[in-house]
Structure formats: structure tokens, C-alpha cells
Amino acid sequence: NTVKRKPFDMPIWSELEDAETLYESDKIFTEKEAKAVIQFKDGSAISIGGNSLLVLQRKDNLAEIDLKKGTLFAKVKNNNSNIQIKVGDVKTQIKSDNAQLQIKKKTDGSADVTVLEGKAETSLNGTTMEVEKNKRFEILTDGSITQPKALVFQLEGPDREEKIYLDEGTPVVFRWKPLEDAKGVEFELSKESDFKKLAKKQKISGSQLPVAGMSAGTYYWRIGSYNAAAKENEYSEERS
């Protein structure tokens, strides 16, 4: 699986090389099990999950990341980083030092925006909304946004994008904050960022799960359950 780039003035896609410089209007696409990181001069970074598409733009002195498809994770060093993430007409800027943000665009066109550290400010048609740590809002298919809600499930480890060296027979231990009500809560592990094909799915209790027999590669994991009142699944952040 590869990462591809299409400059605005070129008709074809080409494979993106390590440490290659990117330019305004470049399109970046990651294949199903691929992953890419865009590094900024100030130390901030945008990690792109598999099967994702984005466009790099420059808007009002901001580096704008227009997410068309898939998942990204933004880690910003300081609130002067001038990075803005766009989904449809909704624009989100990180507004604090050492902030972290995850955006997942779903197949129906809606998107989940989760603030994991620090705080962010999102805007739509001149109206702004501040979102604090461990809260999530949704961008609906009609372009409107919901009010932020606190995350029900919070992950603890392994850390985001942590590299783990596997020893034969030694399990990887996945950890989360203790669950108030573990009824129906499940752990999901996949090599695909959209979780369409699962490597493991298991009902859980307590605050950790050791998983043995993992092969080399990038994995994505989360925990969640079905919310009967909202008639939808409710998940933690997704880590890789």
C-alpha cells in the first residue's frame, strides 16, 4: 500500500517519497493500509489514516487541510501554528498549545471531530463554537454541526502512533479508563482505518485487554457500544 500525490497542474498521480516537499493545491491519497505524516516547520504534524484523501490549500495566511475522505490526526505545538482543517464548509482551528484533534469523515458525508488535548474553535457561516478537551461534535450531512458532547470512552494506552516491537508470545496490552457500565462494550482492532475488516472484536470489562499473535504493521483500535437512546454506535477516539 502506498501514498500518492497529485499536484494541481499534473494530470496523473505519483507515489509520494519520504521527506518530499508539498505545495499548495497538492492532493494526497493514502491506500487502504497506508499511512502518511505531514510535518510543518513549527513542529506541528498531520497524520493521515488509510484510504484518505485531502487537499492542501492556503487561505488567509492559514495552511488549510481540506479533508475529502478518511481520517486525520492533528498535533499542534502552539496556538500560533496557523493550521486550519476544513470539512465541507466547516473550518476548525486549534486554539491552544500542544493540542490534538482527530477528524473522521464517514461514507455518508458526515464527520466526527474530537478534541483530545487542548481546545479548538470551529466556524460555520460566521458563527464560531469553542470545543474543549475530550469532547466531540458531529458535522451532519446537511453541513450543520451538533453541540459538543463529552466522550463516554477514553483510551489510555498504547499512546497514539506509538511504535511497539513485538516479541513472540508477548501480548500487546490495550488500556482504557475504567468503565462505569461495561454492558455491551466491545474492543475492536483493525488494520484498516475504517474498521470495515476487523482483526479482533471482543466484549470487554475492566480496564485492559492483552492481545497476542499480532503481526507486523499498522493497527487501529477503539472501544464502543450501541447507544439505544441515540440509536447509533458510540465510540472512543481511534488510535493507531
PDB file of C-alpha atoms in Angstrom:
ATOM      1  CA  ASN A   1       0.000   0.000   0.000  1.00  0.00           C
ATOM      2  CA  THR A   2       1.326   3.410  -0.991  1.00  0.00           C
ATOM      3  CA  VAL A   3       0.793   7.136  -0.506  1.00  0.00           C
ATOM      4  CA  LYS A   4       0.121   9.115  -3.680  1.00  0.00           C
ATOM      5  CA  ARG A   5       0.315  12.775  -4.632  1.00  0.00           C
ATOM      6  CA  LYS A   6      -1.268  14.778  -7.420  1.00  0.00           C
ATOM      7  CA  PRO A   7      -0.022  18.355  -7.968  1.00  0.00           C
ATOM      8  CA  PHE A   8      -2.727  20.755  -9.163  1.00  0.00           C
ATOM      9  CA  ASP A   9      -1.039  21.209 -12.562  1.00  0.00           C
ATOM     10  CA  MET A  10      -0.470  17.497 -13.267  1.00  0.00           C
ATOM     11  CA  PRO A  11      -2.994  15.053 -14.778  1.00  0.00           C
ATOM     12  CA  ILE A  12      -1.745  11.902 -13.031  1.00  0.00           C
ATOM     13  CA  TRP A  13      -0.979  10.625  -9.537  1.00  0.00           C
ATOM     14  CA  SER A  14       2.563   9.673  -8.498  1.00  0.00           C
ATOM     15  CA  GLU A  15       3.926   7.794  -5.500  1.00  0.00           C
ATOM     16  CA  LEU A  16       4.969  10.134  -2.695  1.00  0.00           C
ATOM     17  CA  GLU A  17       8.543   9.752  -1.470  1.00  0.00           C
ATOM     18  CA  ASP A  18       9.783  10.151   2.108  1.00  0.00           C
ATOM     19  CA  ALA A  19      10.677  13.741   3.092  1.00  0.00           C
ATOM     20  CA  GLU A  20       9.207  15.133  -0.146  1.00  0.00           C
ATOM     21  CA  THR A  21       8.192  18.799  -0.072  1.00  0.00           C
ATOM     22  CA  LEU A  22       4.478  19.509  -0.562  1.00  0.00           C
ATOM     23  CA  TYR A  23       2.909  22.549  -2.201  1.00  0.00           C
ATOM     24  CA  GLU A  24      -0.366  24.456  -2.300  1.00  0.00           C
ATOM     25  CA  SER A  25      -3.208  22.608  -4.082  1.00  0.00           C
ATOM     26  CA  ASP A  26      -1.454  19.242  -3.829  1.00  0.00           C
ATOM     27  CA  LYS A  27      -3.818  16.304  -3.363  1.00  0.00           C
ATOM     28  CA  ILE A  28      -2.677  13.472  -1.059  1.00  0.00           C
ATOM     29  CA  PHE A  29      -4.223   9.990  -1.126  1.00  0.00           C
ATOM     30  CA  THR A  30      -3.406   7.030   1.115  1.00  0.00           C
ATOM     31  CA  GLU A  31      -4.276   3.497   0.070  1.00  0.00           C
ATOM     32  CA  LYS A  32      -6.170   1.162   2.412  1.00  0.00           C
ATOM     33  CA  GLU A  33      -3.362   0.120   4.764  1.00  0.00           C
ATOM     34  CA  ALA A  34      -1.054   3.070   4.109  1.00  0.00           C
ATOM     35  CA  LYS A  35      -0.291   5.975   6.417  1.00  0.00           C
ATOM     36  CA  ALA A  36       1.376   9.374   5.982  1.00  0.00           C
ATOM     37  CA  VAL A  37       2.559  12.262   8.152  1.00  0.00           C
ATOM     38  CA  ILE A  38       2.761  15.899   7.004  1.00  0.00           C
ATOM     39  CA  GLN A  39       5.354  17.727   9.102  1.00  0.00           C
ATOM     40  CA  PHE A  40       5.264  21.526   9.478  1.00  0.00           C
ATOM     41  CA  LYS A  41       8.244  23.770  10.195  1.00  0.00           C
ATOM     42  CA  ASP A  42       6.970  24.692  13.677  1.00  0.00           C
ATOM     43  CA  GLY A  43       6.898  21.016  14.741  1.00  0.00           C
ATOM     44  CA  SER A  44       3.170  20.526  14.210  1.00  0.00           C
ATOM     45  CA  ALA A  45       2.087  17.410  12.296  1.00  0.00           C
ATOM     46  CA  ILE A  46      -0.916  15.971  10.466  1.00  0.00           C
ATOM     47  CA  SER A  47      -1.150  12.149  10.406  1.00  0.00           C
ATOM     48  CA  ILE A  48      -3.333  10.700   7.646  1.00  0.00           C
ATOM     49  CA  GLY A  49      -5.040   7.327   8.074  1.00  0.00           C
ATOM     50  CA  GLY A  50      -5.521   4.723   5.381  1.00  0.00           C
ATOM     51  CA  ASN A  51      -7.975   5.234   2.495  1.00  0.00           C
ATOM     52  CA  SER A  52      -7.967   9.020   2.971  1.00  0.00           C
ATOM     53  CA  LEU A  53      -7.919  11.979   0.595  1.00  0.00           C
ATOM     54  CA  LEU A  54      -7.075  15.611   1.364  1.00  0.00           C
ATOM     55  CA  VAL A  55      -6.143  18.811  -0.440  1.00  0.00           C
ATOM     56  CA  LEU A  56      -3.562  21.331   0.791  1.00  0.00           C
ATOM     57  CA  GLN A  57      -4.608  24.981   0.467  1.00  0.00           C
ATOM     58  CA  ARG A  58      -3.517  28.426   1.644  1.00  0.00           C
ATOM     59  CA  LYS A  59      -6.395  30.594   2.951  1.00  0.00           C
ATOM     60  CA  ASP A  60      -5.969  33.970   4.717  1.00  0.00           C
ATOM     61  CA  ASN A  61      -2.404  33.152   5.814  1.00  0.00           C
ATOM     62  CA  LEU A  62      -3.556  29.748   7.106  1.00  0.00           C
ATOM     63  CA  ALA A  63      -2.389  26.327   5.983  1.00  0.00           C
ATOM     64  CA  GLU A  64      -5.762  24.718   5.222  1.00  0.00           C
ATOM     65  CA  ILE A  65      -6.166  20.935   5.173  1.00  0.00           C
ATOM     66  CA  ASP A  66      -9.336  20.102   3.224  1.00  0.00           C
ATOM     67  CA  LEU A  67     -10.343  16.560   4.243  1.00  0.00           C
ATOM     68  CA  LYS A  68     -12.342  14.940   1.451  1.00  0.00           C
ATOM     69  CA  LYS A  69     -12.318  11.366   2.716  1.00  0.00           C
ATOM     70  CA  GLY A  70     -10.987   9.261   5.586  1.00  0.00           C
ATOM     71  CA  THR A  71      -9.292  10.158   8.870  1.00  0.00           C
ATOM     72  CA  LEU A  72      -6.652  12.565  10.075  1.00  0.00           C
ATOM     73  CA  PHE A  73      -4.996  13.318  13.392  1.00  0.00           C
ATOM     74  CA  ALA A  74      -3.558  16.795  14.029  1.00  0.00           C
ATOM     75  CA  LYS A  75      -0.930  17.533  16.659  1.00  0.00           C
ATOM     76  CA  VAL A  76      -0.182  21.236  17.016  1.00  0.00           C
ATOM     77  CA  LYS A  77       2.745  22.630  19.013  1.00  0.00           C
ATOM     78  CA  ASN A  78       1.306  26.070  19.755  1.00  0.00           C
ATOM     79  CA  ASN A  79      -1.769  28.190  19.075  1.00  0.00           C
ATOM     80  CA  ASN A  80       0.144  30.281  16.527  1.00  0.00           C
ATOM     81  CA  SER A  81       0.612  27.340  14.179  1.00  0.00           C
ATOM     82  CA  ASN A  82      -1.853  28.752  11.589  1.00  0.00           C
ATOM     83  CA  ILE A  83      -3.256  25.329  10.661  1.00  0.00           C
ATOM     84  CA  GLN A  84      -6.925  25.032   9.743  1.00  0.00           C
ATOM     85  CA  ILE A  85      -8.816  21.836   8.944  1.00  0.00           C
ATOM     86  CA  LYS A  86     -11.806  22.013   6.592  1.00  0.00           C
ATOM     87  CA  VAL A  87     -14.639  19.503   6.116  1.00  0.00           C
ATOM     88  CA  GLY A  88     -17.255  20.806   3.700  1.00  0.00           C
ATOM     89  CA  ASP A  89     -17.963  24.388   4.800  1.00  0.00           C
ATOM     90  CA  VAL A  90     -16.946  23.758   8.421  1.00  0.00           C
ATOM     91  CA  LYS A  91     -13.499  25.045   9.421  1.00  0.00           C
ATOM     92  CA  THR A  92     -11.709  24.104  12.638  1.00  0.00           C
ATOM     93  CA  GLN A  93      -8.630  25.746  14.140  1.00  0.00           C
ATOM     94  CA  ILE A  94      -6.698  24.510  17.158  1.00  0.00           C
ATOM     95  CA  LYS A  95      -6.518  27.239  19.794  1.00  0.00           C
ATOM     96  CA  SER A  96      -4.061  26.078  22.461  1.00  0.00           C
ATOM     97  CA  ASP A  97      -0.512  24.810  22.870  1.00  0.00           C
ATOM     98  CA  ASN A  98       0.181  21.072  22.484  1.00  0.00           C
ATOM     99  CA  ALA A  99      -3.353  20.443  21.249  1.00  0.00           C
ATOM    100  CA  GLN A 100      -4.532  17.289  19.469  1.00  0.00           C
ATOM    101  CA  LEU A 101      -7.520  16.801  17.205  1.00  0.00           C
ATOM    102  CA  GLN A 102      -8.973  13.818  15.328  1.00  0.00           C
ATOM    103  CA  ILE A 103     -11.382  14.082  12.381  1.00  0.00           C
ATOM    104  CA  LYS A 104     -13.086  11.111  10.743  1.00  0.00           C
ATOM    105  CA  LYS A 105     -15.175  11.655   7.620  1.00  0.00           C
ATOM    106  CA  LYS A 106     -17.800   8.932   7.208  1.00  0.00           C
ATOM    107  CA  THR A 107     -19.015   7.364   3.984  1.00  0.00           C
ATOM    108  CA  ASP A 108     -22.360   9.203   4.219  1.00  0.00           C
ATOM    109  CA  GLY A 109     -20.563  12.583   4.144  1.00  0.00           C
ATOM    110  CA  SER A 110     -20.920  13.380   7.843  1.00  0.00           C
ATOM    111  CA  ALA A 111     -17.856  13.649  10.101  1.00  0.00           C
ATOM    112  CA  ASP A 112     -16.846  13.293  13.745  1.00  0.00           C
ATOM    113  CA  VAL A 113     -14.475  15.918  15.188  1.00  0.00           C
ATOM    114  CA  THR A 114     -12.840  15.001  18.515  1.00  0.00           C
ATOM    115  CA  VAL A 115     -10.629  17.295  20.607  1.00  0.00           C
ATOM    116  CA  LEU A 116      -8.208  15.051  22.502  1.00  0.00           C
ATOM    117  CA  GLU A 117      -5.918  17.663  24.049  1.00  0.00           C
ATOM    118  CA  GLY A 118      -6.212  21.425  24.428  1.00  0.00           C
ATOM    119  CA  LYS A 119      -9.118  23.182  22.738  1.00  0.00           C
ATOM    120  CA  ALA A 120     -10.307  24.061  19.251  1.00  0.00           C
ATOM    121  CA  GLU A 121     -12.549  26.626  17.599  1.00  0.00           C
ATOM    122  CA  THR A 122     -14.845  25.664  14.765  1.00  0.00           C
ATOM    123  CA  SER A 123     -16.681  28.038  12.464  1.00  0.00           C
ATOM    124  CA  LEU A 124     -19.591  27.825  10.026  1.00  0.00           C
ATOM    125  CA  ASN A 125     -21.109  30.773   8.147  1.00  0.00           C
ATOM    126  CA  GLY A 126     -19.564  33.313  10.526  1.00  0.00           C
ATOM    127  CA  THR A 127     -20.680  31.526  13.719  1.00  0.00           C
ATOM    128  CA  THR A 128     -17.941  30.106  15.950  1.00  0.00           C
ATOM    129  CA  MET A 129     -18.005  27.437  18.663  1.00  0.00           C
ATOM    130  CA  GLU A 130     -15.258  26.509  21.136  1.00  0.00           C
ATOM    131  CA  VAL A 131     -14.677  22.816  21.848  1.00  0.00           C
ATOM    132  CA  GLU A 132     -12.718  21.621  24.871  1.00  0.00           C
ATOM    133  CA  LYS A 133     -10.604  18.542  25.611  1.00  0.00           C
ATOM    134  CA  ASN A 134     -12.299  15.103  25.464  1.00  0.00           C
ATOM    135  CA  LYS A 135     -15.343  16.435  23.634  1.00  0.00           C
ATOM    136  CA  ARG A 136     -16.717  15.574  20.207  1.00  0.00           C
ATOM    137  CA  PHE A 137     -19.122  17.228  17.784  1.00  0.00           C
ATOM    138  CA  GLU A 138     -20.531  15.977  14.505  1.00  0.00           C
ATOM    139  CA  ILE A 139     -20.705  17.660  11.121  1.00  0.00           C
ATOM    140  CA  LEU A 140     -24.002  16.450   9.682  1.00  0.00           C
ATOM    141  CA  THR A 141     -24.721  15.629   6.041  1.00  0.00           C
ATOM    142  CA  ASP A 142     -26.621  18.916   5.605  1.00  0.00           C
ATOM    143  CA  GLY A 143     -23.487  20.837   6.674  1.00  0.00           C
ATOM    144  CA  SER A 144     -24.761  21.818  10.136  1.00  0.00           C
ATOM    145  CA  ILE A 145     -22.872  20.981  13.341  1.00  0.00           C
ATOM    146  CA  THR A 146     -24.042  19.486  16.632  1.00  0.00           C
ATOM    147  CA  GLN A 147     -23.240  20.703  20.128  1.00  0.00           C
ATOM    148  CA  PRO A 148     -20.098  19.117  21.634  1.00  0.00           C
ATOM    149  CA  LYS A 149     -20.560  16.087  23.899  1.00  0.00           C
ATOM    150  CA  ALA A 150     -18.116  14.576  26.380  1.00  0.00           C
ATOM    151  CA  LEU A 151     -16.510  11.304  25.309  1.00  0.00           C
ATOM    152  CA  VAL A 152     -18.065   8.298  27.037  1.00  0.00           C
ATOM    153  CA  PHE A 153     -14.964   6.149  26.475  1.00  0.00           C
ATOM    154  CA  GLN A 154     -11.383   7.359  26.941  1.00  0.00           C
ATOM    155  CA  LEU A 155      -8.324   5.403  25.865  1.00  0.00           C
ATOM    156  CA  GLU A 156      -5.071   5.282  27.846  1.00  0.00           C
ATOM    157  CA  GLY A 157      -2.559   3.124  26.011  1.00  0.00           C
ATOM    158  CA  PRO A 158      -0.695   2.328  23.889  1.00  0.00           C
ATOM    159  CA  ASP A 159      -0.184   6.012  23.102  1.00  0.00           C
ATOM    160  CA  ARG A 160      -1.255   7.471  19.788  1.00  0.00           C
ATOM    161  CA  GLU A 161       1.087   6.363  16.996  1.00  0.00           C
ATOM    162  CA  GLU A 162       3.327   4.504  19.450  1.00  0.00           C
ATOM    163  CA  LYS A 163       5.718   2.030  17.843  1.00  0.00           C
ATOM    164  CA  ILE A 164       5.667  -1.359  19.552  1.00  0.00           C
ATOM    165  CA  TYR A 165       8.303  -4.007  18.967  1.00  0.00           C
ATOM    166  CA  LEU A 166       6.633  -7.395  19.065  1.00  0.00           C
ATOM    167  CA  ASP A 167       8.224 -10.339  20.846  1.00  0.00           C
ATOM    168  CA  GLU A 168       6.916 -13.791  20.005  1.00  0.00           C
ATOM    169  CA  GLY A 169       4.347 -14.825  22.592  1.00  0.00           C
ATOM    170  CA  THR A 170       4.254 -11.423  24.314  1.00  0.00           C
ATOM    171  CA  PRO A 171       0.828  -9.750  24.039  1.00  0.00           C
ATOM    172  CA  VAL A 172       0.172  -6.068  23.427  1.00  0.00           C
ATOM    173  CA  VAL A 173      -1.871  -4.669  26.322  1.00  0.00           C
ATOM    174  CA  PHE A 174      -4.609  -2.182  25.351  1.00  0.00           C
ATOM    175  CA  ARG A 175      -5.829   0.050  28.195  1.00  0.00           C
ATOM    176  CA  TRP A 176      -8.687   2.485  28.780  1.00  0.00           C
ATOM    177  CA  LYS A 177     -10.193   4.398  31.670  1.00  0.00           C
ATOM    178  CA  PRO A 178     -12.416   2.198  33.889  1.00  0.00           C
ATOM    179  CA  LEU A 179     -15.944   1.816  32.535  1.00  0.00           C
ATOM    180  CA  GLU A 180     -18.904   2.892  34.677  1.00  0.00           C
ATOM    181  CA  ASP A 181     -21.120   0.429  32.828  1.00  0.00           C
ATOM    182  CA  ALA A 182     -19.352  -2.222  30.740  1.00  0.00           C
ATOM    183  CA  LYS A 183     -22.556  -3.821  29.467  1.00  0.00           C
ATOM    184  CA  GLY A 184     -22.310  -4.266  25.704  1.00  0.00           C
ATOM    185  CA  VAL A 185     -18.922  -2.543  25.388  1.00  0.00           C
ATOM    186  CA  GLU A 186     -16.630  -4.072  22.760  1.00  0.00           C
ATOM    187  CA  PHE A 187     -12.980  -3.773  21.748  1.00  0.00           C
ATOM    188  CA  GLU A 188     -12.239  -3.520  18.016  1.00  0.00           C
ATOM    189  CA  LEU A 189      -8.874  -3.942  16.285  1.00  0.00           C
ATOM    190  CA  SER A 190      -8.272  -3.489  12.556  1.00  0.00           C
ATOM    191  CA  LYS A 191      -5.544  -2.904  10.006  1.00  0.00           C
ATOM    192  CA  GLU A 192      -7.935  -0.554   8.192  1.00  0.00           C
ATOM    193  CA  SER A 193      -8.798   2.912   9.489  1.00  0.00           C
ATOM    194  CA  ASP A 194     -12.470   2.496   8.513  1.00  0.00           C
ATOM    195  CA  PHE A 195     -12.760  -0.715  10.627  1.00  0.00           C
ATOM    196  CA  LYS A 196     -14.635  -2.479   7.836  1.00  0.00           C
ATOM    197  CA  LYS A 197     -12.471  -5.577   8.266  1.00  0.00           C
ATOM    198  CA  LEU A 198     -11.661  -6.443  11.887  1.00  0.00           C
ATOM    199  CA  ALA A 199      -8.627  -8.366  13.112  1.00  0.00           C
ATOM    200  CA  LYS A 200     -10.288  -8.787  16.509  1.00  0.00           C
ATOM    201  CA  LYS A 201     -13.607  -7.940  18.167  1.00  0.00           C
ATOM    202  CA  GLN A 202     -14.294  -8.837  21.780  1.00  0.00           C
ATOM    203  CA  LYS A 203     -16.656  -7.864  24.575  1.00  0.00           C
ATOM    204  CA  ILE A 204     -14.725  -6.273  27.435  1.00  0.00           C
ATOM    205  CA  SER A 205     -14.903  -5.382  31.099  1.00  0.00           C
ATOM    206  CA  GLY A 206     -12.331  -3.941  33.454  1.00  0.00           C
ATOM    207  CA  SER A 207      -9.775  -1.522  32.050  1.00  0.00           C
ATOM    208  CA  GLN A 208      -7.424  -3.535  29.808  1.00  0.00           C
ATOM    209  CA  LEU A 209      -7.146  -6.344  27.280  1.00  0.00           C
ATOM    210  CA  PRO A 210      -3.963  -8.243  26.295  1.00  0.00           C
ATOM    211  CA  VAL A 211      -3.897  -9.268  22.622  1.00  0.00           C
ATOM    212  CA  ALA A 212      -1.380 -11.847  21.398  1.00  0.00           C
ATOM    213  CA  GLY A 213      -0.492 -13.027  17.897  1.00  0.00           C
ATOM    214  CA  MET A 214      -0.367  -9.618  16.205  1.00  0.00           C
ATOM    215  CA  SER A 215       1.746  -9.472  13.040  1.00  0.00           C
ATOM    216  CA  ALA A 216       3.868  -6.507  11.980  1.00  0.00           C
ATOM    217  CA  GLY A 217       2.102  -3.476  10.558  1.00  0.00           C
ATOM    218  CA  THR A 218      -0.126  -0.549  11.488  1.00  0.00           C
ATOM    219  CA  TYR A 219      -3.222  -1.290  13.549  1.00  0.00           C
ATOM    220  CA  TYR A 220      -6.198   0.867  14.526  1.00  0.00           C
ATOM    221  CA  TRP A 221      -8.172   0.268  17.720  1.00  0.00           C
ATOM    222  CA  ARG A 222     -11.142   1.640  19.641  1.00  0.00           C
ATOM    223  CA  ILE A 223     -13.814   0.652  22.146  1.00  0.00           C
ATOM    224  CA  GLY A 224     -17.526   1.378  21.969  1.00  0.00           C
ATOM    225  CA  SER A 225     -21.095   0.224  22.399  1.00  0.00           C
ATOM    226  CA  TYR A 226     -24.566   0.730  20.965  1.00  0.00           C
ATOM    227  CA  ASN A 227     -26.422   3.744  22.364  1.00  0.00           C
ATOM    228  CA  ALA A 228     -30.067   2.665  22.379  1.00  0.00           C
ATOM    229  CA  ALA A 229     -31.373   6.161  23.111  1.00  0.00           C
ATOM    230  CA  ALA A 230     -29.498   7.709  20.180  1.00  0.00           C
ATOM    231  CA  LYS A 231     -29.949   4.551  18.046  1.00  0.00           C
ATOM    232  CA  GLU A 232     -26.288   4.559  16.991  1.00  0.00           C
ATOM    233  CA  ASN A 233     -22.901   3.186  17.984  1.00  0.00           C
ATOM    234  CA  GLU A 234     -20.837   5.358  20.307  1.00  0.00           C
ATOM    235  CA  TYR A 235     -17.055   5.025  20.192  1.00  0.00           C
ATOM    236  CA  SER A 236     -13.895   6.299  21.810  1.00  0.00           C
ATOM    237  CA  GLU A 237     -11.253   8.045  19.736  1.00  0.00           C
ATOM    238  CA  GLU A 238      -9.435   5.782  17.295  1.00  0.00           C
ATOM    239  CA  ARG A 239      -5.749   5.147  17.867  1.00  0.00           C
ATOM    240  CA  SER A 240      -3.083   3.654  15.652  1.00  0.00           C
TER     241      SER A 240
END
